[in-house]
Tab-separated table of C-alpha atoms in Angstrom:
chain	number	residue	atom	x	y	z
A	123	ASN	CA	31.895	29.760	13.297
A	124	LEU	CA	28.413	27.045	15.181
A	125	HIS	CA	28.159	29.637	17.389
A	126	MET	CA	27.159	32.506	14.622
A	127	GLU	CA	25.345	29.860	13.003
A	128	LYS	CA	22.644	29.010	15.668
A	129	ASN	CA	22.313	32.815	16.401
A	130	VAL	CA	21.383	33.538	12.510
A	131	ILE	CA	18.563	30.786	12.408
A	132	VAL	CA	17.495	31.977	16.197
A	133	GLU	CA	17.180	35.772	15.180
A	134	PHE	CA	15.795	34.294	12.108
A	135	ILE	CA	12.671	32.279	14.118
A	136	THR	CA	12.369	34.875	16.211
A	137	GLU	CA	11.926	37.414	13.204
A	138	ASN	CA	9.120	35.629	11.423
A	139	MET	CA	7.552	33.772	14.141
A	140	ARG	CA	3.995	34.894	13.248
A	141	ILE	CA	4.939	33.799	9.341
A	142	ILE	CA	6.294	29.980	10.857
A	143	ALA	CA	2.873	29.904	13.537
A	144	ALA	CA	0.981	30.904	10.334
A	145	VAL	CA	2.686	28.374	7.699
A	146	LEU	CA	2.729	25.790	10.380
A	147	GLY	CA	-0.992	26.213	11.131
A	148	THR	CA	-2.211	26.328	7.464
A	149	ALA	CA	0.146	22.868	7.318
A	150	LEU	CA	-2.534	21.311	9.595
A	151	VAL	CA	-5.481	22.765	8.592
A	152	ILE	CA	-4.986	20.707	4.549
A	153	LEU	CA	-3.791	17.520	6.591
A	154	ALA	CA	-7.039	17.881	8.576
A	155	CYS	CA	-9.077	19.213	5.587
A	156	ALA	CA	-6.984	15.594	3.575
A	157	GLY	CA	-7.772	13.368	6.540
A	158	ILE	CA	-12.058	13.970	6.351
A	159	TRP	CA	-11.821	14.052	3.032
A	160	ASN	CA	-10.445	10.768	2.801
A	161	GLU	CA	-12.797	9.217	5.612
A	162	PHE	CA	-16.051	10.411	3.180
A	163	GLN	CA	-15.188	8.689	-0.089
A	164	SER	CA	-14.046	5.730	2.275
A	165	ARG	CA	-17.061	6.378	3.674
A	166	ARG	CA	-19.158	7.336	0.507
A	167	ASP	CA	-17.633	3.486	-0.767
A	168	ARG	CA	-19.306	1.813	1.900
A	169	ASP	CA	-22.342	3.020	0.960
A	170	ALA	CA	-21.871	2.378	-2.573
A	171	THR	CA	-20.643	-1.236	-1.732
A	172	SER	CA	-23.501	-1.827	-0.208
A	173	LEU	CA	-26.243	-0.393	-2.915
A	174	LEU	CA	-24.660	-2.134	-5.197
A	175	TYR	CA	-24.908	-5.401	-3.205
A	176	ASP	CA	-28.984	-5.095	-2.858
A	177	ALA	CA	-28.924	-3.938	-6.280
A	178	GLN	CA	-27.790	-7.104	-7.115
A	179	MET	CA	-29.760	-9.771	-5.467
A	180	SER	CA	-32.822	-7.878	-6.262
A	181	ALA	CA	-31.221	-8.158	-9.868
A	182	ARG	CA	-30.564	-11.362	-9.354
A	183	LYS	CA	-34.811	-12.508	-8.368
A	184	ALA	CA	-35.004	-10.120	-11.835
A	185	VAL	CA	-33.056	-11.790	-13.959
A	186	ALA	CA	-34.404	-15.551	-12.704
A	187	GLU	CA	-38.036	-14.293	-13.455
A	188	LYS	CA	-36.727	-12.996	-16.739
A	189	LYS	CA	-37.484	-9.698	-16.198
A	190	PHE	CA	-35.117	-7.692	-17.516
A	191	GLU	CA	-35.873	-3.987	-17.284
A	192	GLU	CA	-36.927	-4.878	-13.547
A	193	ALA	CA	-33.362	-6.334	-13.221
A	194	GLU	CA	-31.754	-2.641	-14.793
A	195	SER	CA	-33.996	-0.385	-12.204
A	196	ALA	CA	-32.767	-2.433	-9.518
A	197	TYR	CA	-29.239	-0.302	-9.988
A	198	ARG	CA	-30.646	2.703	-11.432
A	199	PRO	CA	-30.517	4.491	-7.249
A	200	LEU	CA	-26.568	3.092	-7.612
A	201	LEU	CA	-25.742	4.051	-11.018
A	202	GLU	CA	-27.601	8.272	-10.185
A	203	LYS	CA	-25.935	8.612	-7.088
A	204	PHE	CA	-22.344	7.310	-7.539
A	205	LYS	CA	-21.811	7.508	-10.553
A	206	GLY	CA	-18.125	7.415	-11.167
A	207	PHE	CA	-17.383	5.065	-8.200
A	208	ARG	CA	-15.649	1.465	-8.440
A	209	ALA	CA	-19.852	0.193	-7.471
A	210	ALA	CA	-20.974	1.565	-10.423
A	211	TYR	CA	-18.419	0.470	-13.333
A	212	GLU	CA	-19.074	-2.724	-11.277
A	213	ALA	CA	-23.101	-2.468	-12.232
A	214	GLU	CA	-22.754	-1.585	-15.560
A	215	LEU	CA	-20.464	-4.449	-16.116
A	216	GLN	CA	-22.897	-6.888	-13.939
A	217	MET	CA	-25.715	-5.193	-16.062
A	218	GLY	CA	-24.280	-5.964	-20.172
A	219	ASP	CA	-23.958	-9.196	-18.306
A	220	PHE	CA	-27.859	-10.522	-17.696
A	221	TRP	CA	-28.033	-8.887	-21.607
A	222	MET	CA	-25.568	-10.662	-22.919
A	223	ASP	CA	-27.441	-13.714	-21.331
A	224	ALA	CA	-31.186	-12.422	-22.512
A	225	GLY	CA	-29.026	-12.103	-26.066
A	226	ASN	CA	-29.884	-8.416	-26.602
A	227	PHE	CA	-26.159	-7.648	-27.462
A	228	ASP	CA	-27.233	-4.124	-28.238
A	229	LYS	CA	-28.311	-2.914	-24.651
A	230	ALA	CA	-25.576	-5.308	-23.312
A	231	ILE	CA	-23.130	-2.720	-26.087
A	232	LEU	CA	-24.389	0.051	-23.401
A	233	HIS	CA	-24.024	-1.062	-20.400
A	234	TYR	CA	-20.495	-2.468	-21.464
A	235	GLN	CA	-19.496	0.839	-23.039
A	236	SER	CA	-20.762	2.912	-20.120
A	237	ALA	CA	-18.738	0.461	-17.988
A	238	MET	CA	-16.043	1.333	-20.343
A	239	THR	CA	-16.593	5.408	-19.490
A	240	ALA	CA	-16.320	4.402	-15.773
A	241	ALA	CA	-12.668	2.012	-15.508
A	242	SER	CA	-10.245	3.128	-13.509
A	243	ASP	CA	-7.715	1.501	-13.765
A	244	PRO	CA	-5.383	-0.711	-16.180
A	245	PHE	CA	-7.147	-3.810	-15.122
A	246	SER	CA	-11.053	-2.234	-15.724
A	247	ARG	CA	-10.313	-1.052	-19.059
A	248	LEU	CA	-8.664	-4.195	-20.092
A	249	LEU	CA	-11.675	-6.108	-19.399
A	250	GLY	CA	-14.271	-3.741	-20.537
A	251	HIS	CA	-12.528	-3.549	-23.938
A	252	TYR	CA	-12.398	-7.805	-23.585
A	253	THR	CA	-16.693	-7.656	-22.310
A	254	LEU	CA	-17.822	-4.765	-24.920
A	255	GLY	CA	-15.412	-6.980	-28.016
A	256	VAL	CA	-17.735	-10.323	-26.795
A	257	ALA	CA	-20.998	-7.896	-27.209
A	258	LYS	CA	-20.019	-6.965	-30.421
A	259	GLU	CA	-19.344	-9.789	-31.573
A	260	SER	CA	-22.452	-11.083	-30.382
A	261	ALA	CA	-23.953	-8.564	-32.337
A	262	GLY	CA	-22.127	-9.100	-35.461
A	263	LYS	CA	-20.580	-6.104	-35.812
A	264	ALA	CA	-17.261	-8.084	-36.310
A	265	GLN	CA	-14.855	-5.225	-36.687
A	266	GLU	CA	-15.598	-3.060	-34.319
A	267	ALA	CA	-15.475	-6.376	-32.158
A	268	ILE	CA	-11.455	-6.802	-33.488
A	269	THR	CA	-10.786	-2.934	-32.095
A	270	GLU	CA	-11.783	-3.813	-29.046
A	271	TYR	CA	-10.339	-7.491	-28.624
A	272	GLU	CA	-6.938	-4.719	-30.030
A	273	GLU	CA	-7.270	-2.551	-27.088
A	274	ALA	CA	-7.644	-5.397	-24.674
A	275	LEU	CA	-4.218	-7.242	-26.427
A	276	LYS	CA	-2.591	-4.036	-25.671
A	277	ALA	CA	-4.171	-3.587	-22.169
A	278	GLN	CA	-1.532	-3.640	-19.234
A	279	GLY	CA	-1.684	-7.283	-17.567
A	280	SER	CA	-4.173	-8.895	-21.046
A	281	ASP	CA	-1.997	-12.044	-21.237
A	282	PHE	CA	-3.775	-14.106	-18.917
A	283	LEU	CA	-6.475	-13.274	-21.497
A	284	ARG	CA	-4.816	-13.598	-24.858
A	285	PRO	CA	-5.563	-17.255	-25.541
A	286	GLU	CA	-9.328	-16.181	-25.039
A	287	ILE	CA	-8.729	-13.125	-27.375
A	288	LEU	CA	-7.470	-14.824	-30.197
A	289	MET	CA	-9.678	-17.327	-30.303
């Protein structure tokens, strides 16, 4: 009985050798492409992070000199080339932060909204709702701020911010 089963398997493999080889070859090509794609994405992430660092250095200098438009323009190449990357999210948050410090709450709101659009994980969305709430509250948009704070409270991992939000 066991000998018969082995013969059936051998016969099946022999008859379908080309199909089996084609399936295995296709699987190997797919795995190779996935590896190449992952390496490409990793390289782009590193490039985006490097560009973020360069933009931060330029922006810090400009902010120290109260040249906020110049600071914002330091981030443009990153945002144009790496939209959708974590570094773009960080750049939008940082621009929102320096516009908050400058007292231009409407510009801060725009950047925090852009950060929310780029947020790819629950913590980033939590932080986005919270910073957007702070900016809207500072701009005198109390009801909109409350909505953002409520969204932040609903987010996974919001416990550490709860005391701050409820103030």
